[in-house]
PDB file of C-alpha atoms in Angstrom:
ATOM      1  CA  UNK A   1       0.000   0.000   0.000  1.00 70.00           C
ATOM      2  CA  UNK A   2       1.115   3.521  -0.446  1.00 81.00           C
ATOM      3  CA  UNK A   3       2.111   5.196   2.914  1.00 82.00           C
ATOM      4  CA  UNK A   4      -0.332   7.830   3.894  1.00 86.00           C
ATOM      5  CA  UNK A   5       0.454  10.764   6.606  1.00 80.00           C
ATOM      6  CA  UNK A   6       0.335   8.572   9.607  1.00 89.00           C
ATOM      7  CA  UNK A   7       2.443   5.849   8.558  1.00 94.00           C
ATOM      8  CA  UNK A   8       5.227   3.779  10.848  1.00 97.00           C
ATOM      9  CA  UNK A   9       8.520   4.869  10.307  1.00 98.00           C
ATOM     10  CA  UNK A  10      11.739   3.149  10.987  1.00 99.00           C
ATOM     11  CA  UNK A  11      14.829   3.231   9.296  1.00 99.00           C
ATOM     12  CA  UNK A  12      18.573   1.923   9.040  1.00 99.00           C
ATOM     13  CA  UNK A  13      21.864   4.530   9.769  1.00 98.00           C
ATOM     14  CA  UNK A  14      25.318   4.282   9.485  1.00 97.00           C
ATOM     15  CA  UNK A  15      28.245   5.263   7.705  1.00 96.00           C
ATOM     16  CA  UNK A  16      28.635   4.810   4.083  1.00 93.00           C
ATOM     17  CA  UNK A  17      24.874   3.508   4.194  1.00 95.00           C
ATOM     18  CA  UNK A  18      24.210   3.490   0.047  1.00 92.00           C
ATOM     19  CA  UNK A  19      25.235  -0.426   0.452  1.00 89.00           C
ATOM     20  CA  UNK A  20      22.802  -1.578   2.843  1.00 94.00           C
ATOM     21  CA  UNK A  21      20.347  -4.134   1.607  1.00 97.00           C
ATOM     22  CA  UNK A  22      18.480  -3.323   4.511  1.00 98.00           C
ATOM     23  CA  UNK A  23      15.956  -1.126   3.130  1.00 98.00           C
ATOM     24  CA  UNK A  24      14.943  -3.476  -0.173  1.00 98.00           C
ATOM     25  CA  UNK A  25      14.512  -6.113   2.534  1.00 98.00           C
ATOM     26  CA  UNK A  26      12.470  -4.428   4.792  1.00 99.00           C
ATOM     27  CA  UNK A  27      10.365  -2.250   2.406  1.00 98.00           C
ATOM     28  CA  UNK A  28       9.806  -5.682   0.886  1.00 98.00           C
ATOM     29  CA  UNK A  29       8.367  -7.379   4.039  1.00 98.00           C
ATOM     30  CA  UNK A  30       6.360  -4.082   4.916  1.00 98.00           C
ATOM     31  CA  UNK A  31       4.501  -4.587   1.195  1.00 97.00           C
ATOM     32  CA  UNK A  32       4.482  -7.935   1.781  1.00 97.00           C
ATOM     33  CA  UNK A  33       2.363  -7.458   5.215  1.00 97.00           C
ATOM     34  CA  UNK A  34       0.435  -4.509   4.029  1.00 97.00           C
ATOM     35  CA  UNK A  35       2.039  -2.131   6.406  1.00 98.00           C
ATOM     36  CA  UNK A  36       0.796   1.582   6.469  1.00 98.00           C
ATOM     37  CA  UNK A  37       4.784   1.925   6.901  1.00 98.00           C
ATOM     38  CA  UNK A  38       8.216   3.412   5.493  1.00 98.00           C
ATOM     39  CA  UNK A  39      11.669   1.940   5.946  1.00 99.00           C
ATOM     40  CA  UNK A  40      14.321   4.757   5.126  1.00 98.00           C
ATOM     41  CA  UNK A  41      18.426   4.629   5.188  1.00 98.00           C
ATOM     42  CA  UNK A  42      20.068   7.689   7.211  1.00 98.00           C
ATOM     43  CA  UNK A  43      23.784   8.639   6.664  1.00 98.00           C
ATOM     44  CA  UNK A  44      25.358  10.313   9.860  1.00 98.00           C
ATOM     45  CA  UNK A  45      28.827  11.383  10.388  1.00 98.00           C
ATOM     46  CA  UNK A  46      30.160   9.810  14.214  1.00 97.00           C
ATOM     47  CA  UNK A  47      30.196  13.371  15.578  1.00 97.00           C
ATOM     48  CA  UNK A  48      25.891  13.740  14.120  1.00 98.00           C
ATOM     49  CA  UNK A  49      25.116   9.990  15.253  1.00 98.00           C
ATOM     50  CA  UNK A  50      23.279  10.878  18.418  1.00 98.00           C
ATOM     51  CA  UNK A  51      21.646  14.153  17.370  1.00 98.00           C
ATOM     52  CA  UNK A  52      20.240  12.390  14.104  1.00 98.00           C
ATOM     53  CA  UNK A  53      19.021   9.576  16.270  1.00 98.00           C
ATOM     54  CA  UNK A  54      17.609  11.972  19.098  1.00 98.00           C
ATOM     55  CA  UNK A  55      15.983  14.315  16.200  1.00 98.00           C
ATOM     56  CA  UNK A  56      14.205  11.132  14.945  1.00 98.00           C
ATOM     57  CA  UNK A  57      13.336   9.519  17.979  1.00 98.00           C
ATOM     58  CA  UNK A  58      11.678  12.882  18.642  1.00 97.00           C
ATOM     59  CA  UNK A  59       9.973  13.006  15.415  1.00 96.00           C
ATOM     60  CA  UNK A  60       8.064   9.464  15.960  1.00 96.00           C
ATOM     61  CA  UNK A  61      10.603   7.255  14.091  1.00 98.00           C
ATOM     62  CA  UNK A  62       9.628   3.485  16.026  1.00 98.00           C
ATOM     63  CA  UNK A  63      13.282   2.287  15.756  1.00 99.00           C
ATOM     64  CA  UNK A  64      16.412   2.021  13.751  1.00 99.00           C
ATOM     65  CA  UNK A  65      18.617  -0.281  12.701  1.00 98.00           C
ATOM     66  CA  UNK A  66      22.338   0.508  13.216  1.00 98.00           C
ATOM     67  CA  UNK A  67      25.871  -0.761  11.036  1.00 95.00           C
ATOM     68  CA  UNK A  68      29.273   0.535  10.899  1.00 92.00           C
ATOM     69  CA  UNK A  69      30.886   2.377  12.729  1.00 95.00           C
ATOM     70  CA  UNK A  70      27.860   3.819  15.277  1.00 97.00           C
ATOM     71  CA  UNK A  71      27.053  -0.078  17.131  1.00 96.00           C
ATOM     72  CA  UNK A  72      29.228   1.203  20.220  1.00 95.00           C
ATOM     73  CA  UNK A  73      28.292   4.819  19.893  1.00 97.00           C
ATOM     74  CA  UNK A  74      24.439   3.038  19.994  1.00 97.00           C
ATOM     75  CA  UNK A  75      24.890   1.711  23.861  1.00 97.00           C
ATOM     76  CA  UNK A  76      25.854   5.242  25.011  1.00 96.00           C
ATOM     77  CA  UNK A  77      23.255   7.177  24.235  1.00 96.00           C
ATOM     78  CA  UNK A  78      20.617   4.147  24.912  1.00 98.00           C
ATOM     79  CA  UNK A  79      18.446   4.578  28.503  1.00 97.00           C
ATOM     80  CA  UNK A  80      18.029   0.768  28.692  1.00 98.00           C
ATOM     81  CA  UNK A  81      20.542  -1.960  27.165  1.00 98.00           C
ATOM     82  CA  UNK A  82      19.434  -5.539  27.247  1.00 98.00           C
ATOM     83  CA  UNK A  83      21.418  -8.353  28.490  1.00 98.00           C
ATOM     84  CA  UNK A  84      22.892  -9.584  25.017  1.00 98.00           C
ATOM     85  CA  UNK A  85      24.115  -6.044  24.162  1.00 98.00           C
ATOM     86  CA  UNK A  86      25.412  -5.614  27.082  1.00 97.00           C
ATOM     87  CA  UNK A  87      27.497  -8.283  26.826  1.00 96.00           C
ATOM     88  CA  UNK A  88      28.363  -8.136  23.222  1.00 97.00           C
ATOM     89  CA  UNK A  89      29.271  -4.699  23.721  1.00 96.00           C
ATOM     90  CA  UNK A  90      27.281  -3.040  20.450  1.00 95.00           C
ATOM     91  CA  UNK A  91      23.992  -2.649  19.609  1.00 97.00           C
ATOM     92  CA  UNK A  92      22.174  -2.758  15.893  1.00 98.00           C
ATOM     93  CA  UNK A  93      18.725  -2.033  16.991  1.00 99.00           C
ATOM     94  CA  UNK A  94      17.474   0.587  18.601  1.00 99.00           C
ATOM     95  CA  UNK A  95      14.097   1.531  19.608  1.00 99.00           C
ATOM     96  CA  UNK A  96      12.184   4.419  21.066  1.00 97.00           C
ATOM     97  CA  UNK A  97       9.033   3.248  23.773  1.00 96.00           C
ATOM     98  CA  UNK A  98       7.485   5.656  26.243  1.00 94.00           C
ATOM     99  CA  UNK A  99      10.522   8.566  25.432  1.00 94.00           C
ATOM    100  CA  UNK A 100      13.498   6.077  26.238  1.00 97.00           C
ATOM    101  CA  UNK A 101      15.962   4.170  24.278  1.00 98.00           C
ATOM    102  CA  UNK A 102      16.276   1.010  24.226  1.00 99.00           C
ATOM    103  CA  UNK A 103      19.118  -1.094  22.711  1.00 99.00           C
ATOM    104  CA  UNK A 104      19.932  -4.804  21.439  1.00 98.00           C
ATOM    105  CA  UNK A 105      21.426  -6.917  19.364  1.00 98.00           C
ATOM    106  CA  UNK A 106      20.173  -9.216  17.145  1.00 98.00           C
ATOM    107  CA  UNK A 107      23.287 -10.191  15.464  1.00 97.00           C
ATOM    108  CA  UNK A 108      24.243 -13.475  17.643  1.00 97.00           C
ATOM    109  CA  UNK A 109      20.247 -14.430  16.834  1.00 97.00           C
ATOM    110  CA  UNK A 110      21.116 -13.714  12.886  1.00 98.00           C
ATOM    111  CA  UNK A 111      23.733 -15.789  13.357  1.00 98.00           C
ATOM    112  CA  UNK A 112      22.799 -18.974  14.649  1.00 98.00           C
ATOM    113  CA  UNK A 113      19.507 -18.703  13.138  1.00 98.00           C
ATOM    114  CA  UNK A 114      21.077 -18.700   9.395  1.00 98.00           C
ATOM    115  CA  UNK A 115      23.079 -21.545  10.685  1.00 98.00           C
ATOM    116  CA  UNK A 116      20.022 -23.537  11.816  1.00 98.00           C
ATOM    117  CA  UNK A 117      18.411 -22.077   8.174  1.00 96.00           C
ATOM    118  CA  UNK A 118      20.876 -23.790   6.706  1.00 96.00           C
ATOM    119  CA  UNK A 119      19.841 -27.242   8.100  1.00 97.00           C
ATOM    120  CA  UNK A 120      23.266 -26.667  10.363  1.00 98.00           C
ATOM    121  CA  UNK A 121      22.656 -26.848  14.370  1.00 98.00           C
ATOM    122  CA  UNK A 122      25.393 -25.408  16.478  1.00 98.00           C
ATOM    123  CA  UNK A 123      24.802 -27.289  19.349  1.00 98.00           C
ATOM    124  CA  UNK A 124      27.352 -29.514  20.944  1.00 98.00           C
ATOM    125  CA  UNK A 125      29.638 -28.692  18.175  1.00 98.00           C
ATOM    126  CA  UNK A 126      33.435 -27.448  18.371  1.00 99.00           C
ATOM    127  CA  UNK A 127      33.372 -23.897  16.726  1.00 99.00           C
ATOM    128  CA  UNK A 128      36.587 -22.308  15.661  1.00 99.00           C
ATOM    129  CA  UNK A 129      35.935 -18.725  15.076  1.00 98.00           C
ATOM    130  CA  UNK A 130      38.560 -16.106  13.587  1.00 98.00           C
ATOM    131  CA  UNK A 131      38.598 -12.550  14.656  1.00 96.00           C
ATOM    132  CA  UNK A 132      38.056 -10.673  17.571  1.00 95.00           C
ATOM    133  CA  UNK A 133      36.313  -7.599  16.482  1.00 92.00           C
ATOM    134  CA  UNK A 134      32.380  -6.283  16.974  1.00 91.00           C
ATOM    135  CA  UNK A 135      30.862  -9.494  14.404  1.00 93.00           C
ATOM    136  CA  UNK A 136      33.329 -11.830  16.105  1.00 96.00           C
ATOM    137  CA  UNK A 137      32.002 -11.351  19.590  1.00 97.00           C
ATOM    138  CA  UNK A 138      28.204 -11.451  18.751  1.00 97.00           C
ATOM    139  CA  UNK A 139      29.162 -14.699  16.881  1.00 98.00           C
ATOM    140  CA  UNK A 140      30.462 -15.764  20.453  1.00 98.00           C
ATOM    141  CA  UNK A 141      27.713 -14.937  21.718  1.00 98.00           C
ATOM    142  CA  UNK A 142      25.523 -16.876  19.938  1.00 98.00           C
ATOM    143  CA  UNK A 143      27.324 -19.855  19.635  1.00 98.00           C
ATOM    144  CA  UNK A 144      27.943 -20.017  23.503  1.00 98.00           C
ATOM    145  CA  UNK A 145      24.363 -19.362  24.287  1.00 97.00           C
ATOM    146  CA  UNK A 146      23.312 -22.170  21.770  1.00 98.00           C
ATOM    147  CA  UNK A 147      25.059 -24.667  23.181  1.00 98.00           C
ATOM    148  CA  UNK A 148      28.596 -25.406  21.530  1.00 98.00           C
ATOM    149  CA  UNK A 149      30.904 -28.197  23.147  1.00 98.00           C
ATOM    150  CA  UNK A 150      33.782 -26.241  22.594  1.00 98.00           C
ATOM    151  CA  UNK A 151      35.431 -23.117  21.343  1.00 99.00           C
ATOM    152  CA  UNK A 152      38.503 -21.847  20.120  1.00 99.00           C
ATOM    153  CA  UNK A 153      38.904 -18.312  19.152  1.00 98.00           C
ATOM    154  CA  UNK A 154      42.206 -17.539  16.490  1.00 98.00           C
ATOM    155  CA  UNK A 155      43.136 -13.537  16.072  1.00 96.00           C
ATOM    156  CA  UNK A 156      45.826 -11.243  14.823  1.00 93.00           C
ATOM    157  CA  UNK A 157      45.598  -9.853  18.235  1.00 93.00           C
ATOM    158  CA  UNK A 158      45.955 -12.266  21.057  1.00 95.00           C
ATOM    159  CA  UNK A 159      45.356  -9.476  23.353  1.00 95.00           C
ATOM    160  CA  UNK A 160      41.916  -8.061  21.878  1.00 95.00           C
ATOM    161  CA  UNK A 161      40.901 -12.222  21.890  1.00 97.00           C
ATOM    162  CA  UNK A 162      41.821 -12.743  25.412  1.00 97.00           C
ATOM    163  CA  UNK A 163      39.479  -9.507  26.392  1.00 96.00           C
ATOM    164  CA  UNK A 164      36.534 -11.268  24.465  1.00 96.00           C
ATOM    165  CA  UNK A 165      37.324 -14.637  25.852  1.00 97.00           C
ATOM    166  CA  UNK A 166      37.262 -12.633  29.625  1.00 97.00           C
ATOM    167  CA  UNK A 167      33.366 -11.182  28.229  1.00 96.00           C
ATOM    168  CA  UNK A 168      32.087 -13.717  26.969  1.00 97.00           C
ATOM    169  CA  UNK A 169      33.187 -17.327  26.451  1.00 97.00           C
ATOM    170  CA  UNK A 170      35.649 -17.735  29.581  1.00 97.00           C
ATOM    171  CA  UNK A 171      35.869 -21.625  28.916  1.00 97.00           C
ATOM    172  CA  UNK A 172      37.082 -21.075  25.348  1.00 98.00           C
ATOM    173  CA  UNK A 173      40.632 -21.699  24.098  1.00 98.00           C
ATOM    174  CA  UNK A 174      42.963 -18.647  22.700  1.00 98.00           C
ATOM    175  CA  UNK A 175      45.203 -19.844  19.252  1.00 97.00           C
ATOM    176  CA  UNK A 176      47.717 -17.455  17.514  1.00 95.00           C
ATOM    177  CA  UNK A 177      47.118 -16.837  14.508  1.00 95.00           C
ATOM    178  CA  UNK A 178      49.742 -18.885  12.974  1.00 96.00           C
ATOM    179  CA  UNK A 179      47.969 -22.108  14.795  1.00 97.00           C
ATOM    180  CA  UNK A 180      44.220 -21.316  13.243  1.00 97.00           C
ATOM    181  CA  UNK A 181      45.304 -24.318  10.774  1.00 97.00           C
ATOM    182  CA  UNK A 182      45.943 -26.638  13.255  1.00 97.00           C
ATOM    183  CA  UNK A 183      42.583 -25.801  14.976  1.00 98.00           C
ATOM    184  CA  UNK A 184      40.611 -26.776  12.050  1.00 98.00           C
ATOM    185  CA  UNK A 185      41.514 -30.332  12.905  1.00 98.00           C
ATOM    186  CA  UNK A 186      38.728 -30.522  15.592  1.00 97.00           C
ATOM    187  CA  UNK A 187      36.603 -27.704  14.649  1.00 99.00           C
ATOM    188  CA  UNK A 188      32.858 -28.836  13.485  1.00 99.00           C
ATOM    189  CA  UNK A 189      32.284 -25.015  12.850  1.00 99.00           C
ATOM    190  CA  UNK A 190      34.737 -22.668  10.873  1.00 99.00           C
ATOM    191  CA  UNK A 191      33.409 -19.330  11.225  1.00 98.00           C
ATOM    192  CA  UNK A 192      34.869 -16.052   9.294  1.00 96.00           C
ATOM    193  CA  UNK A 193      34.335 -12.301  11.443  1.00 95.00           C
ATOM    194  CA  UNK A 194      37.709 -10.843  10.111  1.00 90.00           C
ATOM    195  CA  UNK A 195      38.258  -8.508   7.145  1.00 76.00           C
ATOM    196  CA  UNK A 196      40.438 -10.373   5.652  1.00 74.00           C
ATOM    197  CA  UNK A 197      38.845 -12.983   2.476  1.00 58.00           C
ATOM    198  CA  UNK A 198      37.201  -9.996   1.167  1.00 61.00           C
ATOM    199  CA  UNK A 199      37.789  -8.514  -2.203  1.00 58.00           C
ATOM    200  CA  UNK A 200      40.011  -6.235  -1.641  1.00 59.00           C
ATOM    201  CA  UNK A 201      41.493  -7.609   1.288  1.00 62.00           C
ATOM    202  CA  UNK A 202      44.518 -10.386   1.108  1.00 65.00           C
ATOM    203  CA  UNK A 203      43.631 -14.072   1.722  1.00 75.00           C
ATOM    204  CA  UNK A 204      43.609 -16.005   4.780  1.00 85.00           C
ATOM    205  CA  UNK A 205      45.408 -18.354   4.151  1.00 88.00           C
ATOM    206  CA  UNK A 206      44.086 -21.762   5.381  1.00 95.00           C
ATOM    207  CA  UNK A 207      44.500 -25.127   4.400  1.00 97.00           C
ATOM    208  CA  UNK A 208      41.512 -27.049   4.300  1.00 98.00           C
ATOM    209  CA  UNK A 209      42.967 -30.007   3.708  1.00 98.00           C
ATOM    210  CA  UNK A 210      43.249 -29.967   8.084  1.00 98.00           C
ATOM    211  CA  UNK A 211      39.514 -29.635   7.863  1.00 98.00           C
ATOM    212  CA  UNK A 212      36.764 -32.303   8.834  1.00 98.00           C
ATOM    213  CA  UNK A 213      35.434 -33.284   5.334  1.00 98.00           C
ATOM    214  CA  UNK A 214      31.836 -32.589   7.374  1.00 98.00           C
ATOM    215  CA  UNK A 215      32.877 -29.044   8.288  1.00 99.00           C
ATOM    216  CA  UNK A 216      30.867 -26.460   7.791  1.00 99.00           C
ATOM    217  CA  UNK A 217      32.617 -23.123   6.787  1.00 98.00           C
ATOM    218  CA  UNK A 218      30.956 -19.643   7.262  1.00 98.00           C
ATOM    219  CA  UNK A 219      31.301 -15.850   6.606  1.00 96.00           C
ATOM    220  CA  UNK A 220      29.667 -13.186   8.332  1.00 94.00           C
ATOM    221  CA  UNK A 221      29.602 -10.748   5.433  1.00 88.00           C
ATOM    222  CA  UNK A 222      27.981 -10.651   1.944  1.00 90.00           C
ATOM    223  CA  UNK A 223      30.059  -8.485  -0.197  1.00 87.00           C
ATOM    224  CA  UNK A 224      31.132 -10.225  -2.195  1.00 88.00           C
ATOM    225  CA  UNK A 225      28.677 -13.169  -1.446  1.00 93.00           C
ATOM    226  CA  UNK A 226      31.287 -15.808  -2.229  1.00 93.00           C
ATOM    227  CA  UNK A 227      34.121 -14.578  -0.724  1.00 91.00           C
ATOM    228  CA  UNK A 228      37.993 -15.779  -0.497  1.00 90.00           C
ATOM    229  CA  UNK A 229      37.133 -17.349   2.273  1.00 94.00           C
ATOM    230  CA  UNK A 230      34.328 -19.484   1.390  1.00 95.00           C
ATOM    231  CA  UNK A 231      35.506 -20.125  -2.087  1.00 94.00           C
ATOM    232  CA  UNK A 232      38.150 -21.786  -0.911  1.00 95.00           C
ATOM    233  CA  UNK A 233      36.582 -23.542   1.243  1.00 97.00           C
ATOM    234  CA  UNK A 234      33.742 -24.459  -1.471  1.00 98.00           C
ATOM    235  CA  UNK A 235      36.473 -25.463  -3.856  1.00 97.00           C
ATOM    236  CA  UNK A 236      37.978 -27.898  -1.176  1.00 98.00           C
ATOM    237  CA  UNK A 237      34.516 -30.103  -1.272  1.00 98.00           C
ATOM    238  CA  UNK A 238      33.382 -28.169   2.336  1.00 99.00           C
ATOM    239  CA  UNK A 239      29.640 -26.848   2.801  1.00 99.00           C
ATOM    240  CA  UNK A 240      29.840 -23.481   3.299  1.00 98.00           C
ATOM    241  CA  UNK A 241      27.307 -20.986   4.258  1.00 98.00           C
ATOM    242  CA  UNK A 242      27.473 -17.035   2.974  1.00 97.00           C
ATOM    243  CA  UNK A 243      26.771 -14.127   4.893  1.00 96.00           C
ATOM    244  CA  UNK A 244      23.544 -13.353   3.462  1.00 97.00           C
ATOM    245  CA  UNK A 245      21.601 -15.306   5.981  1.00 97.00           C
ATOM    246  CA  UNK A 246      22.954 -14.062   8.878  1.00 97.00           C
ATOM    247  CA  UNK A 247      21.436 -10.122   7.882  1.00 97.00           C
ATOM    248  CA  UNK A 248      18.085 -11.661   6.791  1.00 98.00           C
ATOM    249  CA  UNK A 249      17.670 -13.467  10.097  1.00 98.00           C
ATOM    250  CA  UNK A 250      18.820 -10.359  12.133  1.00 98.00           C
ATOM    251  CA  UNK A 251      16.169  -8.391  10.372  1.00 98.00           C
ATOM    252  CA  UNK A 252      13.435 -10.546  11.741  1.00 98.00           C
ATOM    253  CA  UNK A 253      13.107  -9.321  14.811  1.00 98.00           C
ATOM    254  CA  UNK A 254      14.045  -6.133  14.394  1.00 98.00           C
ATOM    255  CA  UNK A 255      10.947  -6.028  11.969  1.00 99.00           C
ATOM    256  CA  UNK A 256       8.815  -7.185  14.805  1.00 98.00           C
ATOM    257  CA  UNK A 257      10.170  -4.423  16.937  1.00 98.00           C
ATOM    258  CA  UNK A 258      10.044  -1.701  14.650  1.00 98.00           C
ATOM    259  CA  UNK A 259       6.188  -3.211  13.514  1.00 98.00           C
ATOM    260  CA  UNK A 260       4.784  -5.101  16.016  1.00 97.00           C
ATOM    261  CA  UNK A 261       4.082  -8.465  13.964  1.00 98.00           C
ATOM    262  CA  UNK A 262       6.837 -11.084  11.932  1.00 98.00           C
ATOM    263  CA  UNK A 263       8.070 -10.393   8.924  1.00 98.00           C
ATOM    264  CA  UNK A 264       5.988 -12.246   6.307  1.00 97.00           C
ATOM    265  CA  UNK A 265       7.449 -15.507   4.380  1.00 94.00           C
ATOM    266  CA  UNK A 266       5.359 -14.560   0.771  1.00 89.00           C
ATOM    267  CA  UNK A 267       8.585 -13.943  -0.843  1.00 92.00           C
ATOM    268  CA  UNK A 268      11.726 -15.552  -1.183  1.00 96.00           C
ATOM    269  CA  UNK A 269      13.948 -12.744   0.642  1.00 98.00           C
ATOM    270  CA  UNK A 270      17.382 -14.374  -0.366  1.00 98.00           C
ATOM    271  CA  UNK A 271      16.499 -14.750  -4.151  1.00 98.00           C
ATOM    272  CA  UNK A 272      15.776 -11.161  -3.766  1.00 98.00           C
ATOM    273  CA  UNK A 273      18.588  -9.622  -2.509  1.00 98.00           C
ATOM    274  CA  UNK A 274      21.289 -12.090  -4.564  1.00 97.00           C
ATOM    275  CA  UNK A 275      19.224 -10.302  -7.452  1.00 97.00           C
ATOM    276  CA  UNK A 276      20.199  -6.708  -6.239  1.00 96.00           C
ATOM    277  CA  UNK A 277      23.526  -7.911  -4.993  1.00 95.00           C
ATOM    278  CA  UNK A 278      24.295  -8.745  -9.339  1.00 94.00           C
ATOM    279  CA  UNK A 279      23.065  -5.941 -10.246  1.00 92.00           C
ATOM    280  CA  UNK A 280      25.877  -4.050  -8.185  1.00 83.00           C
ATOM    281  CA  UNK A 281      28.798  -5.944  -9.616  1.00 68.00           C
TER     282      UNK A 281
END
């Protein structure tokens, strides 16, 4: 339906925002629902993040959606943080009820919900994860709360993993970076939340012949779709699972926030958004 004057508002903000697939998704599963209801990107500088958010909290925006680089920036100016931000540290969804704030993070639920999408259950599995950064500890988060057997965590920065092993997982095991080979000899899970595998970044470097022929090998981004990483892995004979998942299943509930229902199943979402991913390379 067309919106009409007193239509819900939400949005997604962040900085560059022109690459979010965000709004296609979520204007999709507004239409979809019928929705009296607008879904709108917002660019902001980190020195305009909170007045842009306090402007259209003020305004009657019902929530936003938050990327790069504003997710810590988010807690701070939040009246209420739930548990799972908390711990992760960063929040992609914020909300505005009764004049306050309220954060979360629905990143760890993206997570492990594409996983389980993809016919792949976490649970009382060995994960290896590499990186350390804001995606790697909401992928911690997730996996710890559903259920792995065991964790090792493989960074550039021993330090910055030791910090996120003191957070969140204190039970898991710390590798250098030189021994994230060697760890795929156990690991059921292989999970990407490092730069590095992208495009334009260099390789990682890992020999999957160490690998469990039953591994399953993911990404937690989806530009490119296939990257380094998982072709690689792909071309090794592994299963691998993109990143593409992971931001459809954080969406769902931060369409039920934002809209007060789930987001509809009438179209195939994925198909959807590999369609406008093409059209951008």
């Amino acid at each position: 339906m067309t919106p009409t004057g007193s239509a819900l508002t939400a949005g997604v903000i962040g900085q560059p925002i022109g690459h979010s697939l965000s709004p296609l998704m979520m204007s999709r599963w507004i239409q979809d629902a019928g929705l009296d209801a607008i879904y709108t990107p917002y660019i902001a500088t980190p020195h305009m993040f909170a007045p842009i958010v306090s402007a259209l909290f003020r305004a009657g925006l019902k929530g936003l959606n938050v990327t790069l680089p504003h997710k810590t920036e988010a807690l701070r100016l939040s009246h209420r943080i739930s548990d799972r931000a908390e711990r992760i540290g960063a929040a992609n969804l914020l909300t505005s009820i009764d004049g306050e704030v309220h954060a979360d993070n629905t990143d760890a639920i993206g997570f492990i919900s594409a996983l389980r999408t993809s016919g792949h259950d976490p649970a009382a599995k060995n994960a290896l994860v590499l990186g350390a950064g804001g995606a790697a500890r909401a992928i911690v988060d997730g996996l710890i709360e559903a259920g792995v057997s065991g964790l090792t965590i493989c960074n550039r920065s021993r330090a910055r993993a030791e910090s996120m092993r003191a957070d969140l997982a204190p039970n898991a095991h710390i590798g250098t970076w030189d021994e994230r080979n060697d760890a795929l000899l156990e690991a059921d899970i292989v999970v990407n939340a490092t730069s590095l595998g992208l495009s334009d970044q260099p390789e990682l470097g890992m020999d999957w012949s160490q690998a469990k022929s039953s591994a399953i090998i993911a990404d937690s981004v989806y530009v490119p779709l296939e990257t380094g990483f998982l072709r690689t892995a792909s071309e090794a004979g592994l299963t691998t699972v993109d990143g593409l998942g992971m931001l459809i299943e954080q969406g769902r509930p931060s369409f039920t926030a934002f809209f007060g229902q789930e987001a509809p199943e009438t179209t195939d979402i994925r198909s959807l958004l590999i369609q406008a991913l093409a059209t951008r390379s």
